[in-house]
PDB file of C-alpha atoms and ligand atoms in Angstrom:
ATOM      1  CA  UNK A   1     174.438 218.236 269.087  1.00  0.00           C
ATOM      2  CA  UNK A   2     177.771 216.780 268.396  1.00  0.00           C
ATOM      3  CA  UNK A   3     178.665 213.179 269.985  1.00  0.00           C
ATOM      4  CA  UNK A   4     181.209 212.327 272.242  1.00  0.00           C
ATOM      5  CA  UNK A   5     183.205 210.714 270.077  1.00  0.00           C
ATOM      6  CA  UNK A   6     183.239 213.675 268.073  1.00  0.00           C
ATOM      7  CA  UNK A   7     184.255 216.694 271.010  1.00  0.00           C
ATOM      8  CA  UNK A   8     187.119 213.733 271.112  1.00  0.00           C
ATOM      9  CA  UNK A   9     187.856 214.340 268.088  1.00  0.00           C
ATOM     10  CA  UNK A  10     188.001 217.607 267.821  1.00  0.00           C
ATOM     11  CA  UNK A  11     190.601 217.839 270.992  1.00  0.00           C
ATOM     12  CA  UNK A  12     192.755 215.502 270.029  1.00  0.00           C
ATOM     13  CA  UNK A  13     192.828 216.672 266.252  1.00  0.00           C
ATOM     14  CA  UNK A  14     192.146 220.759 266.415  1.00  0.00           C
ATOM     15  CA  UNK A  15     189.534 220.051 264.039  1.00  0.00           C
ATOM     16  CA  UNK A  16     186.127 218.464 262.962  1.00  0.00           C
ATOM     17  CA  UNK A  17     184.139 217.880 260.032  1.00  0.00           C
ATOM     18  CA  UNK A  18     180.123 217.351 260.236  1.00  0.00           C
ATOM     19  CA  UNK A  19     179.256 215.927 257.090  1.00  0.00           C
ATOM     20  CA  UNK A  20     175.907 216.335 255.408  1.00  0.00           C
ATOM     21  CA  UNK A  21     174.507 218.853 258.199  1.00  0.00           C
ATOM     22  CA  UNK A  22     172.746 221.152 255.521  1.00  0.00           C
ATOM     23  CA  UNK A  23     170.841 219.674 252.192  1.00  0.00           C
ATOM     24  CA  UNK A  24     172.385 220.731 248.866  1.00  0.00           C
ATOM     25  CA  UNK A  25     169.696 222.004 248.246  1.00  0.00           C
ATOM     26  CA  UNK A  26     169.754 224.162 251.351  1.00  0.00           C
ATOM     27  CA  UNK A  27     173.264 224.929 250.411  1.00  0.00           C
ATOM     28  CA  UNK A  28     172.583 225.519 246.591  1.00  0.00           C
ATOM     29  CA  UNK A  29     169.512 228.562 248.037  1.00  0.00           C
ATOM     30  CA  UNK A  30     172.554 229.930 250.070  1.00  0.00           C
ATOM     31  CA  UNK A  31     175.310 229.858 247.163  1.00  0.00           C
ATOM     32  CA  UNK A  32     172.801 231.923 245.361  1.00  0.00           C
ATOM     33  CA  UNK A  33     172.526 234.398 248.005  1.00  0.00           C
ATOM     34  CA  UNK A  34     176.392 234.442 248.457  1.00  0.00           C
ATOM     35  CA  UNK A  35     176.683 235.710 244.932  1.00  0.00           C
ATOM     36  CA  UNK A  36     174.595 238.384 245.395  1.00  0.00           C
ATOM     37  CA  UNK A  37     176.639 239.511 248.538  1.00  0.00           C
ATOM     38  CA  UNK A  38     179.392 239.473 245.832  1.00  0.00           C
ATOM     39  CA  UNK A  39     177.907 242.071 243.915  1.00  0.00           C
ATOM     40  CA  UNK A  40     175.908 243.891 246.191  1.00  0.00           C
ATOM     41  CA  UNK A  41     177.182 246.898 248.034  1.00  0.00           C
ATOM     42  CA  UNK A  42     176.693 246.294 251.137  1.00  0.00           C
ATOM     43  CA  UNK A  43     176.300 249.273 253.879  1.00  0.00           C
ATOM     44  CA  UNK A  44     178.583 247.808 256.702  1.00  0.00           C
ATOM     45  CA  UNK A  45     180.780 244.608 254.487  1.00  0.00           C
ATOM     46  CA  UNK A  46     183.927 244.981 253.155  1.00  0.00           C
ATOM     47  CA  UNK A  47     185.710 244.057 250.792  1.00  0.00           C
ATOM     48  CA  UNK A  48     189.370 242.630 252.371  1.00  0.00           C
ATOM     49  CA  UNK A  49     191.049 240.843 249.877  1.00  0.00           C
ATOM     50  CA  UNK A  50     190.198 241.986 246.169  1.00  0.00           C
ATOM     51  CA  UNK A  51     190.840 238.418 244.270  1.00  0.00           C
ATOM     52  CA  UNK A  52     191.651 238.706 240.459  1.00  0.00           C
ATOM     53  CA  UNK A  53     194.032 235.858 238.332  1.00  0.00           C
ATOM     54  CA  UNK A  54     196.134 233.641 240.528  1.00  0.00           C
ATOM     55  CA  UNK A  55     195.174 235.225 243.959  1.00  0.00           C
ATOM     56  CA  UNK A  56     195.183 233.158 247.181  1.00  0.00           C
ATOM     57  CA  UNK A  57     190.864 234.136 247.475  1.00  0.00           C
ATOM     58  CA  UNK A  58     188.727 237.476 247.355  1.00  0.00           C
ATOM     59  CA  UNK A  59     187.738 238.267 250.049  1.00  0.00           C
ATOM     60  CA  UNK A  60     184.152 240.220 251.925  1.00  0.00           C
ATOM     61  CA  UNK A  61     183.782 240.834 255.645  1.00  0.00           C
ATOM     62  CA  UNK A  62     181.020 241.002 257.891  1.00  0.00           C
ATOM     63  CA  UNK A  63     178.203 239.889 255.474  1.00  0.00           C
ATOM     64  CA  UNK A  64     175.877 239.407 258.837  1.00  0.00           C
ATOM     65  CA  UNK A  65     175.264 243.580 258.779  1.00  0.00           C
ATOM     66  CA  UNK A  66     173.759 243.671 255.431  1.00  0.00           C
ATOM     67  CA  UNK A  67     173.087 240.402 253.613  1.00  0.00           C
ATOM     68  CA  UNK A  68     169.738 238.527 255.669  1.00  0.00           C
ATOM     69  CA  UNK A  69     170.276 235.294 253.787  1.00  0.00           C
ATOM     70  CA  UNK A  70     173.558 235.463 255.066  1.00  0.00           C
ATOM     71  CA  UNK A  71     172.903 236.328 258.355  1.00  0.00           C
ATOM     72  CA  UNK A  72     170.458 233.328 258.933  1.00  0.00           C
ATOM     73  CA  UNK A  73     173.508 231.085 257.870  1.00  0.00           C
ATOM     74  CA  UNK A  74     175.928 233.019 259.843  1.00  0.00           C
ATOM     75  CA  UNK A  75     173.450 232.924 263.008  1.00  0.00           C
ATOM     76  CA  UNK A  76     172.479 229.188 263.060  1.00  0.00           C
ATOM     77  CA  UNK A  77     171.877 228.298 266.286  1.00  0.00           C
ATOM     78  CA  UNK A  78     172.926 224.508 265.974  1.00  0.00           C
ATOM     79  CA  UNK A  79     176.278 225.409 265.255  1.00  0.00           C
ATOM     80  CA  UNK A  80     177.007 227.902 267.829  1.00  0.00           C
ATOM     81  CA  UNK A  81     175.865 225.054 270.061  1.00  0.00           C
ATOM     82  CA  UNK A  82     178.756 222.592 268.669  1.00  0.00           C
ATOM     83  CA  UNK A  83     181.195 224.950 269.490  1.00  0.00           C
ATOM     84  CA  UNK A  84     179.504 225.642 272.690  1.00  0.00           C
ATOM     85  CA  UNK A  85     180.217 221.838 273.871  1.00  0.00           C
ATOM     86  CA  UNK A  86     183.847 222.344 271.903  1.00  0.00           C
ATOM     87  CA  UNK A  87     184.876 224.646 274.339  1.00  0.00           C
ATOM     88  CA  UNK A  88     182.819 224.458 277.249  1.00  0.00           C
ATOM     89  CA  UNK A  89     181.754 228.359 276.952  1.00  0.00           C
ATOM     90  CA  UNK A  90     178.329 228.554 278.443  1.00  0.00           C
ATOM     91  CA  UNK A  91     177.982 231.813 275.926  1.00  0.00           C
ATOM     92  CA  UNK A  92     179.448 232.057 272.180  1.00  0.00           C
ATOM     93  CA  UNK A  93     179.501 235.475 270.583  1.00  0.00           C
ATOM     94  CA  UNK A  94     180.250 235.740 266.584  1.00  0.00           C
ATOM     95  CA  UNK A  95     183.767 237.695 265.593  1.00  0.00           C
ATOM     96  CA  UNK A  96     182.799 237.652 262.274  1.00  0.00           C
ATOM     97  CA  UNK A  97     181.904 235.930 259.001  1.00  0.00           C
ATOM     98  CA  UNK A  98     183.530 236.272 255.998  1.00  0.00           C
ATOM     99  CA  UNK A  99     183.511 234.830 252.299  1.00  0.00           C
ATOM    100  CA  UNK A 100     186.535 233.238 250.556  1.00  0.00           C
ATOM    101  CA  UNK A 101     185.845 232.938 246.990  1.00  0.00           C
ATOM    102  CA  UNK A 102     188.916 231.274 245.231  1.00  0.00           C
ATOM    103  CA  UNK A 103     188.631 232.327 241.000  1.00  0.00           C
ATOM    104  CA  UNK A 104     188.642 229.793 238.521  1.00  0.00           C
ATOM    105  CA  UNK A 105     191.527 227.299 237.120  1.00  0.00           C
ATOM    106  CA  UNK A 106     194.525 228.017 238.733  1.00  0.00           C
ATOM    107  CA  UNK A 107     194.458 230.162 242.270  1.00  0.00           C
ATOM    108  CA  UNK A 108     197.319 230.229 244.474  1.00  0.00           C
ATOM    109  CA  UNK A 109     196.917 228.764 247.394  1.00  0.00           C
ATOM    110  CA  UNK A 110     195.641 229.923 250.341  1.00  0.00           C
ATOM    111  CA  UNK A 111     198.916 230.293 253.466  1.00  0.00           C
ATOM    112  CA  UNK A 112     199.622 228.165 255.685  1.00  0.00           C
ATOM    113  CA  UNK A 113     198.744 230.202 259.020  1.00  0.00           C
ATOM    114  CA  UNK A 114     197.393 229.538 262.945  1.00  0.00           C
ATOM    115  CA  UNK A 115     194.481 231.733 263.356  1.00  0.00           C
ATOM    116  CA  UNK A 116     194.699 233.376 266.821  1.00  0.00           C
ATOM    117  CA  UNK A 117     197.715 235.063 266.187  1.00  0.00           C
ATOM    118  CA  UNK A 118     196.114 236.924 263.807  1.00  0.00           C
ATOM    119  CA  UNK A 119     192.870 237.794 265.747  1.00  0.00           C
ATOM    120  CA  UNK A 120     193.209 240.302 268.386  1.00  0.00           C
ATOM    121  CA  UNK A 121     192.471 238.313 271.801  1.00  0.00           C
ATOM    122  CA  UNK A 122     194.385 236.259 274.246  1.00  0.00           C
ATOM    123  CA  UNK A 123     192.786 233.574 275.791  1.00  0.00           C
ATOM    124  CA  UNK A 124     192.497 229.888 273.331  1.00  0.00           C
ATOM    125  CA  UNK A 125     189.489 228.523 272.655  1.00  0.00           C
ATOM    126  CA  UNK A 126     188.324 230.948 269.259  1.00  0.00           C
ATOM    127  CA  UNK A 127     186.558 228.074 266.804  1.00  0.00           C
ATOM    128  CA  UNK A 128     186.600 228.674 262.738  1.00  0.00           C
ATOM    129  CA  UNK A 129     184.030 227.256 261.379  1.00  0.00           C
ATOM    130  CA  UNK A 130     184.682 226.093 257.466  1.00  0.00           C
ATOM    131  CA  UNK A 131     181.410 226.310 254.895  1.00  0.00           C
ATOM    132  CA  UNK A 132     181.843 225.092 251.295  1.00  0.00           C
ATOM    133  CA  UNK A 133     179.195 225.851 248.814  1.00  0.00           C
ATOM    134  CA  UNK A 134     180.064 223.042 246.132  1.00  0.00           C
ATOM    135  CA  UNK A 135     181.803 219.337 247.100  1.00  0.00           C
ATOM    136  CA  UNK A 136     185.440 220.464 247.348  1.00  0.00           C
ATOM    137  CA  UNK A 137     188.970 218.508 246.885  1.00  0.00           C
ATOM    138  CA  UNK A 138     192.394 219.040 246.897  1.00  0.00           C
ATOM    139  CA  UNK A 139     191.619 219.913 243.386  1.00  0.00           C
ATOM    140  CA  UNK A 140     189.490 223.046 243.501  1.00  0.00           C
ATOM    141  CA  UNK A 141     190.910 224.293 247.014  1.00  0.00           C
ATOM    142  CA  UNK A 142     189.781 221.811 250.230  1.00  0.00           C
ATOM    143  CA  UNK A 143     191.209 222.978 253.574  1.00  0.00           C
ATOM    144  CA  UNK A 144     194.214 220.918 255.203  1.00  0.00           C
ATOM    145  CA  UNK A 145     195.240 220.429 258.560  1.00  0.00           C
ATOM    146  CA  UNK A 146     198.621 219.305 260.479  1.00  0.00           C
ATOM    147  CA  UNK A 147     196.435 217.352 263.211  1.00  0.00           C
ATOM    148  CA  UNK A 148     197.346 218.361 266.398  1.00  0.00           C
ATOM    149  CA  UNK A 149     199.271 221.575 265.959  1.00  0.00           C
ATOM    150  CA  UNK A 150     196.403 223.473 268.207  1.00  0.00           C
ATOM    151  CA  UNK A 151     198.781 221.895 271.196  1.00  0.00           C
ATOM    152  CA  UNK A 152     201.635 223.638 270.167  1.00  0.00           C
ATOM    153  CA  UNK A 153     201.160 227.247 270.939  1.00  0.00           C
ATOM    154  CA  UNK A 154     202.177 229.719 268.532  1.00  0.00           C
ATOM    155  CA  UNK A 155     204.369 227.958 266.043  1.00  0.00           C
ATOM    156  CA  UNK A 156     207.308 228.955 263.378  1.00  0.00           C
ATOM    157  CA  UNK A 157     207.191 227.482 259.957  1.00  0.00           C
ATOM    158  CA  UNK A 158     208.731 227.365 256.778  1.00  0.00           C
ATOM    159  CA  UNK A 159     206.613 225.778 253.945  1.00  0.00           C
ATOM    160  CA  UNK A 160     208.057 225.079 250.431  1.00  0.00           C
ATOM    161  CA  UNK A 161     207.005 227.797 247.343  1.00  0.00           C
ATOM    162  CA  UNK A 162     203.798 225.461 246.006  1.00  0.00           C
ATOM    163  CA  UNK A 163     203.252 225.379 250.119  1.00  0.00           C
ATOM    164  CA  UNK A 164     202.922 221.337 250.001  1.00  0.00           C
ATOM    165  CA  UNK A 165     205.376 220.469 252.598  1.00  0.00           C
ATOM    166  CA  UNK A 166     205.668 222.220 255.812  1.00  0.00           C
ATOM    167  CA  UNK A 167     208.267 222.518 258.630  1.00  0.00           C
ATOM    168  CA  UNK A 168     207.386 223.208 262.335  1.00  0.00           C
ATOM    169  CA  UNK A 169     210.279 224.145 264.124  1.00  0.00           C
ATOM    170  CA  UNK A 170     211.040 221.954 267.173  1.00  0.00           C
ATOM    171  CA  UNK A 171     208.972 218.970 265.513  1.00  0.00           C
ATOM    172  CA  UNK A 172     209.387 216.122 263.092  1.00  0.00           C
ATOM    173  CA  UNK A 173     208.231 215.436 259.822  1.00  0.00           C
ATOM    174  CA  UNK A 174     206.099 212.415 261.427  1.00  0.00           C
ATOM    175  CA  UNK A 175     204.603 215.171 263.774  1.00  0.00           C
ATOM    176  CA  UNK A 176     203.059 217.485 260.784  1.00  0.00           C
ATOM    177  CA  UNK A 177     201.481 215.522 258.586  1.00  0.00           C
ATOM    178  CA  UNK A 178     199.291 217.086 256.336  1.00  0.00           C
ATOM    179  CA  UNK A 179     196.074 216.284 256.544  1.00  0.00           C
ATOM    180  CA  UNK A 180     193.700 216.686 253.692  1.00  0.00           C
ATOM    181  CA  UNK A 181     190.081 216.950 254.136  1.00  0.00           C
ATOM    182  CA  UNK A 182     187.360 216.888 250.838  1.00  0.00           C
ATOM    183  CA  UNK A 183     184.311 217.653 252.237  1.00  0.00           C
ATOM    184  CA  UNK A 184     181.104 217.904 250.403  1.00  0.00           C
ATOM    185  CA  UNK A 185     178.449 220.386 250.219  1.00  0.00           C
ATOM    186  CA  UNK A 186     176.031 220.270 252.845  1.00  0.00           C
ATOM    187  CA  UNK A 187     178.897 219.204 255.526  1.00  0.00           C
ATOM    188  CA  UNK A 188     181.953 221.756 257.143  1.00  0.00           C
ATOM    189  CA  UNK A 189     184.287 221.796 259.243  1.00  0.00           C
ATOM    190  CA  UNK A 190     185.211 223.689 262.392  1.00  0.00           C
ATOM    191  CA  UNK A 191     189.214 224.104 263.808  1.00  0.00           C
ATOM    192  CA  UNK A 192     190.552 225.312 266.939  1.00  0.00           C
ATOM    193  CA  UNK A 193     192.353 228.958 266.252  1.00  0.00           C
ATOM    194  CA  UNK A 194     195.395 227.660 266.904  1.00  0.00           C
ATOM    195  CA  UNK A 195     195.354 224.370 264.303  1.00  0.00           C
ATOM    196  CA  UNK A 196     197.952 225.288 261.795  1.00  0.00           C
ATOM    197  CA  UNK A 197     196.003 225.054 258.042  1.00  0.00           C
ATOM    198  CA  UNK A 198     196.224 226.645 254.478  1.00  0.00           C
ATOM    199  CA  UNK A 199     193.756 225.311 251.504  1.00  0.00           C
ATOM    200  CA  UNK A 200     194.888 223.697 248.018  1.00  0.00           C
ATOM    201  CA  UNK A 201     195.021 226.045 244.874  1.00  0.00           C
ATOM    202  CA  UNK A 202     191.684 225.826 243.222  1.00  0.00           C
ATOM    203  CA  UNK A 203     192.506 224.123 239.722  1.00  0.00           C
ATOM    204  CA  UNK A 204     188.837 223.613 238.826  1.00  0.00           C
ATOM    205  CA  UNK A 205     187.482 225.538 236.064  1.00  0.00           C
ATOM    206  CA  UNK A 206     184.532 226.952 238.699  1.00  0.00           C
ATOM    207  CA  UNK A 207     185.254 229.190 241.411  1.00  0.00           C
ATOM    208  CA  UNK A 208     185.467 227.996 244.874  1.00  0.00           C
ATOM    209  CA  UNK A 209     182.862 229.252 247.065  1.00  0.00           C
ATOM    210  CA  UNK A 210     183.621 229.008 251.394  1.00  0.00           C
ATOM    211  CA  UNK A 211     182.343 230.741 253.771  1.00  0.00           C
ATOM    212  CA  UNK A 212     183.652 231.102 257.344  1.00  0.00           C
ATOM    213  CA  UNK A 213     182.104 231.816 260.672  1.00  0.00           C
ATOM    214  CA  UNK A 214     184.458 232.950 263.463  1.00  0.00           C
ATOM    215  CA  UNK A 215     183.126 232.052 266.955  1.00  0.00           C
ATOM    216  CA  UNK A 216     184.164 233.688 270.417  1.00  0.00           C
ATOM    217  CA  UNK A 217     183.975 231.858 274.237  1.00  0.00           C
ATOM    218  CA  UNK A 218     182.681 234.502 276.495  1.00  0.00           C
ATOM    219  CA  UNK A 219     186.279 234.208 278.366  1.00  0.00           C
ATOM    220  CA  UNK A 220     187.819 236.004 275.382  1.00  0.00           C
ATOM    221  CA  UNK A 221     189.460 239.298 275.752  1.00  0.00           C
ATOM    222  CA  UNK A 222     190.465 241.694 272.939  1.00  0.00           C
ATOM    223  CA  UNK A 223     194.448 242.385 273.546  1.00  0.00           C
ATOM    224  CA  UNK A 224     194.713 245.558 271.672  1.00  0.00           C
ATOM    225  CA  UNK A 225     195.800 244.780 268.291  1.00  0.00           C
ATOM    226  CA  UNK A 226     194.869 246.044 264.919  1.00  0.00           C
ATOM    227  CA  UNK A 227     192.538 243.796 262.928  1.00  0.00           C
ATOM    228  CA  UNK A 228     189.887 245.388 259.978  1.00  0.00           C
ATOM    229  CA  UNK A 229     186.710 243.917 262.158  1.00  0.00           C
ATOM    230  CA  UNK A 230     187.473 245.467 265.731  1.00  0.00           C
ATOM    231  CA  UNK A 231     188.915 249.058 263.560  1.00  0.00           C
ATOM    232  CA  UNK A 232     187.010 252.524 265.372  1.00  0.00           C
ATOM    233  CA  UNK A 233     185.273 250.396 267.832  1.00  0.00           C
ATOM    234  CA  UNK A 234     186.992 252.184 271.268  1.00  0.00           C
ATOM    235  CA  UNK A 235     187.834 248.338 272.885  1.00  0.00           C
ATOM    236  CA  UNK A 236     189.954 249.101 275.354  1.00  0.00           C
ATOM    237  CA  UNK A 237     192.348 246.220 275.933  1.00  0.00           C
ATOM    238  CA  UNK A 238     191.393 243.535 278.396  1.00  0.00           C
ATOM    239  CA  UNK A 239     187.852 244.013 277.792  1.00  0.00           C
ATOM    240  CA  UNK A 240     185.525 240.993 277.185  1.00  0.00           C
ATOM    241  CA  UNK A 241     183.958 241.458 273.435  1.00  0.00           C
ATOM    242  CA  UNK A 242     181.057 243.215 274.813  1.00  0.00           C
ATOM    243  CA  UNK A 243     179.488 244.861 271.796  1.00  0.00           C
ATOM    244  CA  UNK A 244     176.407 244.835 269.265  1.00  0.00           C
ATOM    245  CA  UNK A 245     179.333 244.672 266.752  1.00  0.00           C
ATOM    246  CA  UNK A 246     179.996 240.737 268.573  1.00  0.00           C
ATOM    247  CA  UNK A 247     176.296 239.493 268.862  1.00  0.00           C
ATOM    248  CA  UNK A 248     175.544 236.535 271.496  1.00  0.00           C
ATOM    249  CA  UNK A 249     174.429 233.512 269.085  1.00  0.00           C
ATOM    250  CA  UNK A 250     173.845 231.029 271.712  1.00  0.00           C
ATOM    251  CA  UNK A 251     174.098 231.173 276.015  1.00  0.00           C
ATOM    252  CA  UNK A 252     173.282 229.564 278.305  1.00  0.00           C
ATOM    253  CA  UNK A 253     169.844 227.419 278.923  1.00  0.00           C
TER     254      UNK A 253
HETATM  255  O1  AKG B   1     189.132 229.171 252.368  1.00  0.00           O
HETATM  256  C1  AKG B   1     190.534 229.481 252.289  1.00  0.00           C
HETATM  257  O2  AKG B   1     191.042 229.402 251.358  1.00  0.00           O
HETATM  258  C2  AKG B   1     191.480 229.336 253.278  1.00  0.00           C
HETATM  259  C3  AKG B   1     190.199 229.837 254.908  1.00  0.00           C
HETATM  260  C4  AKG B   1     191.187 229.962 255.916  1.00  0.00           C
HETATM  261  O3  AKG B   1     192.405 229.620 255.965  1.00  0.00           O
HETATM  262  C5  AKG B   1     190.466 230.447 257.009  1.00  0.00           C
HETATM  263  O4  AKG B   1     189.926 230.769 257.524  1.00  0.00           O
HETATM  264  O5  AKG B   1     191.201 230.889 257.978  1.00  0.00           O
END
């Protein structure tokens, strides 16, 4: 359950850190499970970005379909309940989960973006939950947000070569202040689908393990755009995400 203050912070800033929700032991066990998924060949999950030297990250999508221990983390109803509180939806579905492993030493920054324009859905409301599996700082790939940018609609922007600065069309430099969010293992982030964000390069000697779980409120409809997760499902434009591939994580009651 989130406090009113947490809900208000999310509504104002477009992101929220939920501190120390899992114990370090729980997260260490999940990290082990995640490492196993990296090397296992699942029947349904798929590698989306291969990773390798100086890459943004390695990415495997739909872990929940193949790996029961990760499914347990993805399906944790307590986080879905928080998204219910943040969105006001009575039902929350899973869009997909995926891991994002930034290679050790000198990875690239993860590109600045807003999630929703990349996802194949029409309405505002989806929420991204970012779960780290070790302490993360700006040295090893922390996330950073432009606070309040979820209220700007789809923006045009230019980042500098190292992605450390960003200019957003129609906004002053005061409005586009970048907020780095260092985070302890056991905590997680929730961000609105329209919040502008990126992640720092990983300059540490260990890979940075993170996973995201993407939540859909009940009113979300498919907009007909191509996306690896909806491919082959014969969804029609305008339909809700009522499909076994997008299971309900929590509903009314
Ligand atoms: O983990 C990262 O490096 C970036 C994650 C991200 O941008 C996202 O989940 O949308």
